[in-house]
Coordinates of C-alpha atoms in Angstrom, one line a residue:
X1 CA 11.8 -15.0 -4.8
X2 CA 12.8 -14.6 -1.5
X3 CA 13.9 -17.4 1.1
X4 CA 11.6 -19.0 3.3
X5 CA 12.4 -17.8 6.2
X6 CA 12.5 -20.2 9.4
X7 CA 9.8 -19.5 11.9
X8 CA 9.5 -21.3 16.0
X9 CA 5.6 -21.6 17.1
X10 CA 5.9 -21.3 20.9
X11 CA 3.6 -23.2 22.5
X12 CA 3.4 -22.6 26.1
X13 CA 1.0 -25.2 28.2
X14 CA -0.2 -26.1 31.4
X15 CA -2.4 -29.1 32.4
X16 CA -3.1 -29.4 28.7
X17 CA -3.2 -33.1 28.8
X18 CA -7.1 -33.2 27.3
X19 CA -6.2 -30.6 23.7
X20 CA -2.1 -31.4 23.6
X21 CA -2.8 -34.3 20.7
X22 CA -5.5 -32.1 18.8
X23 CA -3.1 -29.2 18.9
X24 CA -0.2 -31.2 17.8
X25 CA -2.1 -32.6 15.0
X26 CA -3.4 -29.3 13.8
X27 CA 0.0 -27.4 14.0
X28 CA 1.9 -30.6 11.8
X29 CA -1.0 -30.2 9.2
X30 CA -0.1 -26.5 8.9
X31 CA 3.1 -26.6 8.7
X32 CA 3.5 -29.0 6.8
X33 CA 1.2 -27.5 4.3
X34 CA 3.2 -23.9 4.6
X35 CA 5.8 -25.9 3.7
X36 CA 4.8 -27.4 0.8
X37 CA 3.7 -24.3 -1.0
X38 CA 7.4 -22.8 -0.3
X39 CA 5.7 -19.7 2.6
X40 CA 8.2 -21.3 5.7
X41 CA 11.6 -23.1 5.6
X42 CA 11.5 -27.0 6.0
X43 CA 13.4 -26.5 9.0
X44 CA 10.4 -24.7 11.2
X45 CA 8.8 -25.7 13.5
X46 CA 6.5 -26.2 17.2
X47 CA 8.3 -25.5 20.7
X48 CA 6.3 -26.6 23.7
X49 CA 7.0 -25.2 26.7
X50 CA 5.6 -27.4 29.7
X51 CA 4.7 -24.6 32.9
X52 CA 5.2 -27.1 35.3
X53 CA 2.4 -29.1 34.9
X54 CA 0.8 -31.5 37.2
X55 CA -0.8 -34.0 34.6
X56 CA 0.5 -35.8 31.8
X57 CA 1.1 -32.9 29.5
X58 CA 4.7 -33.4 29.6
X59 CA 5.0 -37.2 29.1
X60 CA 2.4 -36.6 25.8
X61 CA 4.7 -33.7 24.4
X62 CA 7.6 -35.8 24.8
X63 CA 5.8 -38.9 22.8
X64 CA 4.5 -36.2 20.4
X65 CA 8.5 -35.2 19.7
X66 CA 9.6 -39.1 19.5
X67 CA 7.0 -39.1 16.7
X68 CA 7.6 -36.2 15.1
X69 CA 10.5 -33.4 13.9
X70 CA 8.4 -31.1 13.7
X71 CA 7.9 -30.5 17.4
X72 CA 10.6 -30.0 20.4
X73 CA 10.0 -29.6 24.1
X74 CA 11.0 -27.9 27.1
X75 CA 9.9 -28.4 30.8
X76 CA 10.2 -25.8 33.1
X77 CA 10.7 -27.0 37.1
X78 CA 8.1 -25.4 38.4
X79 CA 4.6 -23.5 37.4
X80 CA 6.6 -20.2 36.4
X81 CA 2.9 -18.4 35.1
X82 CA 1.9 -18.4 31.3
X83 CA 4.0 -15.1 30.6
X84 CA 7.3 -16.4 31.9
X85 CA 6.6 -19.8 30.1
X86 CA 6.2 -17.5 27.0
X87 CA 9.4 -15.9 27.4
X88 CA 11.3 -18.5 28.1
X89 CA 10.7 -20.3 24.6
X90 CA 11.1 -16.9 23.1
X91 CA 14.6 -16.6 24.8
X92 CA 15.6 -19.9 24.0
X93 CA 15.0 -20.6 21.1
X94 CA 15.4 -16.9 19.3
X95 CA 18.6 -18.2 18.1
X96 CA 17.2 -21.3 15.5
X97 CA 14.7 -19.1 13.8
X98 CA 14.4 -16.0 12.1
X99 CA 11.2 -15.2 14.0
X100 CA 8.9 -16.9 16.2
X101 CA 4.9 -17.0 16.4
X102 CA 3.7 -17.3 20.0
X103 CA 0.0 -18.9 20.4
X104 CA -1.6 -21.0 23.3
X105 CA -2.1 -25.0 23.3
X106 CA -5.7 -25.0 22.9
X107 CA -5.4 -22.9 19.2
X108 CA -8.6 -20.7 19.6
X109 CA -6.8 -18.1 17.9
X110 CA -7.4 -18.9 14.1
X111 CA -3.5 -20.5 13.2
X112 CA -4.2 -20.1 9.4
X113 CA -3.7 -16.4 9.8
X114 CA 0.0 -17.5 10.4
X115 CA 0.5 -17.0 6.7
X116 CA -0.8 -13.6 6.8
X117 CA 1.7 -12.9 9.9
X118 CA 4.8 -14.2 7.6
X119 CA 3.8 -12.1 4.8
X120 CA 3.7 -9.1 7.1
X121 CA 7.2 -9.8 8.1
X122 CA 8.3 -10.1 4.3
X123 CA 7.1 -7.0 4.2
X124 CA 9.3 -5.5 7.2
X125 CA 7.3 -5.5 9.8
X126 CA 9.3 -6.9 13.2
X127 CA 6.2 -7.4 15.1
X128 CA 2.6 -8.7 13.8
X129 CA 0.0 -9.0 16.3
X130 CA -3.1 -11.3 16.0
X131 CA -6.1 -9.3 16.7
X132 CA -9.5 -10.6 17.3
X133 CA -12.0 -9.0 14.8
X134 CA -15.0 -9.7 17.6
X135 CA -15.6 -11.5 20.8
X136 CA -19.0 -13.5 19.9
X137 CA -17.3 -16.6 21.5
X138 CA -17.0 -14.8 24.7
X139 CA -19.6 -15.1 27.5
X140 CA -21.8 -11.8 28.3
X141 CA -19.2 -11.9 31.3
X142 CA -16.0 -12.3 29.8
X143 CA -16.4 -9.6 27.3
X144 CA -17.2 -7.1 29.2
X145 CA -14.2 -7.6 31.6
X146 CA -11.9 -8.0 28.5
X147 CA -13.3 -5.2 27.0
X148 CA -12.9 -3.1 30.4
X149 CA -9.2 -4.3 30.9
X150 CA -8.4 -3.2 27.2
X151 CA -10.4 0.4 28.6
X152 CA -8.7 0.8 31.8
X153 CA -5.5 0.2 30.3
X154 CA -6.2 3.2 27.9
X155 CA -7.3 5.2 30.6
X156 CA -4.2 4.9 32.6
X157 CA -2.1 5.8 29.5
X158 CA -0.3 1.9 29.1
X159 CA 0.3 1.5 25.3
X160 CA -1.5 -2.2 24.4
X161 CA -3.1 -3.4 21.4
X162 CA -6.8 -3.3 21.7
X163 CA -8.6 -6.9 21.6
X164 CA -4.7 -8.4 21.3
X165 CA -3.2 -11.0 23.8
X166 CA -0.4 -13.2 23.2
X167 CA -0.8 -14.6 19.4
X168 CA 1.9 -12.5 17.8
X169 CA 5.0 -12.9 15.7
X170 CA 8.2 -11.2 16.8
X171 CA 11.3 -11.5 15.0
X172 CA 14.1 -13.3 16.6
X173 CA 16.6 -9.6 16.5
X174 CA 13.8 -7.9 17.9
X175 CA 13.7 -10.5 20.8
X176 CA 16.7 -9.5 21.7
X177 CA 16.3 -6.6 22.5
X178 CA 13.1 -7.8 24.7
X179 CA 15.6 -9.5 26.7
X180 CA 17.0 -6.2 28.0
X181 CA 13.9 -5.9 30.2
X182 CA 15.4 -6.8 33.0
X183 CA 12.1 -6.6 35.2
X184 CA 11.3 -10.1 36.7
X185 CA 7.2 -9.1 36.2
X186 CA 7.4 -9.0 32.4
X187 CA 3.6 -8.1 30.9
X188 CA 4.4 -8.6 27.3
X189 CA 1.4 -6.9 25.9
X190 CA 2.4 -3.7 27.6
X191 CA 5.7 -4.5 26.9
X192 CA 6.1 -5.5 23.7
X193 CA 4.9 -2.4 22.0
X194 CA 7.4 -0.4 23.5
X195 CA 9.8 -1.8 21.3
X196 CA 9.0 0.8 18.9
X197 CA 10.1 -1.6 15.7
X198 CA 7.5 -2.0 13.0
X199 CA 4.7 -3.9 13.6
X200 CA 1.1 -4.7 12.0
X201 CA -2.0 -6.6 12.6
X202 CA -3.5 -9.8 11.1
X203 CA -7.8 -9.4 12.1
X204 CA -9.3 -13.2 12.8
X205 CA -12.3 -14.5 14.6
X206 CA -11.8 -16.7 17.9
X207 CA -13.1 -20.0 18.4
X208 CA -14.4 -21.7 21.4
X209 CA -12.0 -23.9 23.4
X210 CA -13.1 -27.7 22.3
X211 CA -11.7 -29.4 25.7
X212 CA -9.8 -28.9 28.7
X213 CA -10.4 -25.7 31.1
X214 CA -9.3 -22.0 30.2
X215 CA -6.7 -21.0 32.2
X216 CA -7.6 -17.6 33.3
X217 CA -10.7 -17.5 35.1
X218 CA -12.0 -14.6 37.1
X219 CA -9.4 -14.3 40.2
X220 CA -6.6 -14.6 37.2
X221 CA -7.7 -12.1 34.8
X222 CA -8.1 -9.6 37.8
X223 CA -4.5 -10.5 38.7
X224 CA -3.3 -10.5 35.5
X225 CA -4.9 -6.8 34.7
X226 CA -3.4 -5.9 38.4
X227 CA -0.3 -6.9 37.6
X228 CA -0.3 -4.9 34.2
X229 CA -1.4 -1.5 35.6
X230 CA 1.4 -1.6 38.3
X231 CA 3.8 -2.7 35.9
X232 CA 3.2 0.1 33.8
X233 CA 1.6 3.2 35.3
X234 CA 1.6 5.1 38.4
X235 CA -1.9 6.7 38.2
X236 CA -3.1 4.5 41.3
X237 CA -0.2 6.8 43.7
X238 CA -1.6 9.5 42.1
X239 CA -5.2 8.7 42.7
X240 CA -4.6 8.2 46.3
X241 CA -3.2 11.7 46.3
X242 CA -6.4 13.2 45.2
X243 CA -8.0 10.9 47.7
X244 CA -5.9 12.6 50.4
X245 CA -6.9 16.3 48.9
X246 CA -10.5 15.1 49.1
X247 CA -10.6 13.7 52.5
X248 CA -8.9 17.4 53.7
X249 CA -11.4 19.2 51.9
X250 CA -14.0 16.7 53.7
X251 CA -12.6 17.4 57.0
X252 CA -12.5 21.2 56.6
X253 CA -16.2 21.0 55.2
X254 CA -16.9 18.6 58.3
X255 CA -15.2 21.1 61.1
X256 CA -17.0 24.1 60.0
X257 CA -20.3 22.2 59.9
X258 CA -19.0 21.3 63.6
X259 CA -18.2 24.7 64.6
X260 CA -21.1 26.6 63.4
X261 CA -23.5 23.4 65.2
X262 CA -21.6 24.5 68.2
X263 CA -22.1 28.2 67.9
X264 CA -25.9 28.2 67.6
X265 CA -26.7 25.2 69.5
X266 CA -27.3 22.6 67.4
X267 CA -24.9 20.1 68.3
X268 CA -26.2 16.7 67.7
X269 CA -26.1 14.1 70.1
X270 CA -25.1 10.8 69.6
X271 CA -22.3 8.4 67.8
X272 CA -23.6 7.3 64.3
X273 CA -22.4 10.6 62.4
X274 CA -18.4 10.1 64.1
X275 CA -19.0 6.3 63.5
X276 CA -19.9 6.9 60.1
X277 CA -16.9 9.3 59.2
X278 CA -14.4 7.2 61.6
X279 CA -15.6 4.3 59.1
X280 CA -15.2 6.4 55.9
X281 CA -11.9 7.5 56.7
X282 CA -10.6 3.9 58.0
X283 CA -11.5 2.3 55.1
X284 CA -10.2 5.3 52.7
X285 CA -6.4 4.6 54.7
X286 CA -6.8 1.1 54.0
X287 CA -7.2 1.0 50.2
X288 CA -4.2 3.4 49.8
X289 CA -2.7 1.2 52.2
X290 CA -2.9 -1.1 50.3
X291 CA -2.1 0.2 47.1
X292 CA 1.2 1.8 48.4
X293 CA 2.2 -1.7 49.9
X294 CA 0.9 -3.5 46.1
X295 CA 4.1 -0.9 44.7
X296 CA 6.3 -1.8 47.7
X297 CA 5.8 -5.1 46.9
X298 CA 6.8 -4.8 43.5
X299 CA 10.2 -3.2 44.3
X300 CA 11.0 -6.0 46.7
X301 CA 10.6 -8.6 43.6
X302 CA 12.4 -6.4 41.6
X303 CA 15.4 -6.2 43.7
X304 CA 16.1 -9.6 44.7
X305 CA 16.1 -10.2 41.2
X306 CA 15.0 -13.9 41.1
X307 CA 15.1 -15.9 37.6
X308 CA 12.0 -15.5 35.3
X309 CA 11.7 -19.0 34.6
X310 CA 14.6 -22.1 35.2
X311 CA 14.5 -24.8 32.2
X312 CA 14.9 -28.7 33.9
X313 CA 14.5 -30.6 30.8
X314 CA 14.7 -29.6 26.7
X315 CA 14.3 -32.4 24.1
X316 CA 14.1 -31.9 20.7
X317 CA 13.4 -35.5 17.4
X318 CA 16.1 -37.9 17.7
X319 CA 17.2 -37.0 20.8

């Protein structure tokens, strides 16, 4: 029989003050029941990592550690965003475990598939993603924008994991080599799968979040897809490029119209037809613009390199 291996649950949260007891309570009953049937090492066990929140999140994780050694914290100074909160308790704490399971604080993804995900990696695979079999707890709304992202990533050729976000288990080697991303604007689930390292999926249905409120609403899941597409693809340069071809074709279309209106007298009087095109055109420069300046703006993060995430506090049972 082989060892139980040690496995890290990163937890990231952020104003989770309302579900931060429920989840601790769930996760302590799971692992200790892994435990007990021999599936996990008795030394594993649930990282939170506190994204700068401004409620009592932290001071109930700390309590929750006190209590229990199961559990360990970190604090980061500031709101770094859920994916740098994520890779900071992968980074840090890759080096206790021999792989680590990353999952959000309200535990909508199903946690008993964990088992399933430790198997997988008994089995060789570096990388098991949770997938969710349906979306039935969605809204209308929010599956048809999920659904669209997971579509429009496809469509601009970025490698993701269809109905997958951040419940995964990645072995702590494999981590390392994550760290060699040096980009500060890490998207892990484009990322992640350009590892190239064995991976597998675990199918589960999704529950509806039981307090507190969801942390990506519509202006963040339209960032979040934003930031994804011009992390990983250049297909928006190339779109304005066939704008640009278009609009010359348009204009050549437009000043032969002109010219043969000229020749046999049928120029039309008035301003609403140049309005309209002055418009057209305007607007046209103006969302490539602003796509151009979305890249530029990329490159400035990139090169003054600033730190992903900065740690202020860890604490871990007895400490």
């Amino acid at each position: 029989m082989n060892k139980p291996i040690k496995i890290a649950i990163i937890v990231p949260c952020y104003n989770e003050q309302e579900i931060i007891g429920h989840t601790c309570q769930k996760l302590s009953d799971y692992l200790k029941e892994l435990m007990a049937r021999n599936i996990i090492s008795m030394e594993s066990y649930v990282c939170y990592v506190d994204d700068g929140s401004r409620d009592r999140t932290w001071k109930l994780i700390q309590e929750y550690v006190k209590a229990n050694s199961l559990f360990k914290g970190i604090k980061l100074s500031t709101n770094f965003g859920h994916q740098n909160a994520l890779i900071a308790g992968l980074f840090t704490e890759k080096k206790y475990a021999d792989c680590m399971i990353t999952i959000d604080a309200d535990l909508q993804d199903d946690i008993t598939v964990i088992e399933k995900m430790v198997s997988q990696y008994n089995e060789g695979s570096k990388i098991v993603y949770g997938v969710r079999e349906n979306r039935d707890s969605d809204t209308i709304f929010k599956r048809f924008t999920a659904q669209s992202f997971y579509r429009l990533m496809s469509f601009m050729k970025i490698k993701t994991v269809y109905n997958h976000a951040d419940f995964r288990l990645i072995a702590s080697d494999t981590v390392e080599h994550l760290e060699k991303f040096n980009e500060v604007s890490l998207f892990l689930r484009g990322i992640i799968p350009l590892l190239g390292f064995q991976s597998s999926c675990v199918y589960y249905s999704r529950s509806a979040r039981i307090a507190g409120e969801t942390k990506y609403p519509f202006r963040k899941m339209m960032s979040f897809a934003w930031k994804g597409i011009t992390s990983f693809s250049t297909t928006p340069l190339r779109i304005i490029f066939y704008i640009g071809i278009f609009m010359f074709l348009a204009s050549i279309a437009v000043g032969i119209w002109v010219l043969f209106s000229i020749l046999y007298g049928h120029t039309i009087k008035g301003w609403a037809s140049s309005l309209l095109l002055n418009l057209t055109f305007s607007g046209m420069n103006m969302i490539c613009l602003g796509i151009i300046g979305e890249y530029i703006g990329k490159i400035y993060q990139e090169v003054k390199q600033r730190p992903r995430f900065i740690i202020e506090h860890k604490i871990e049972h007895g400490n």
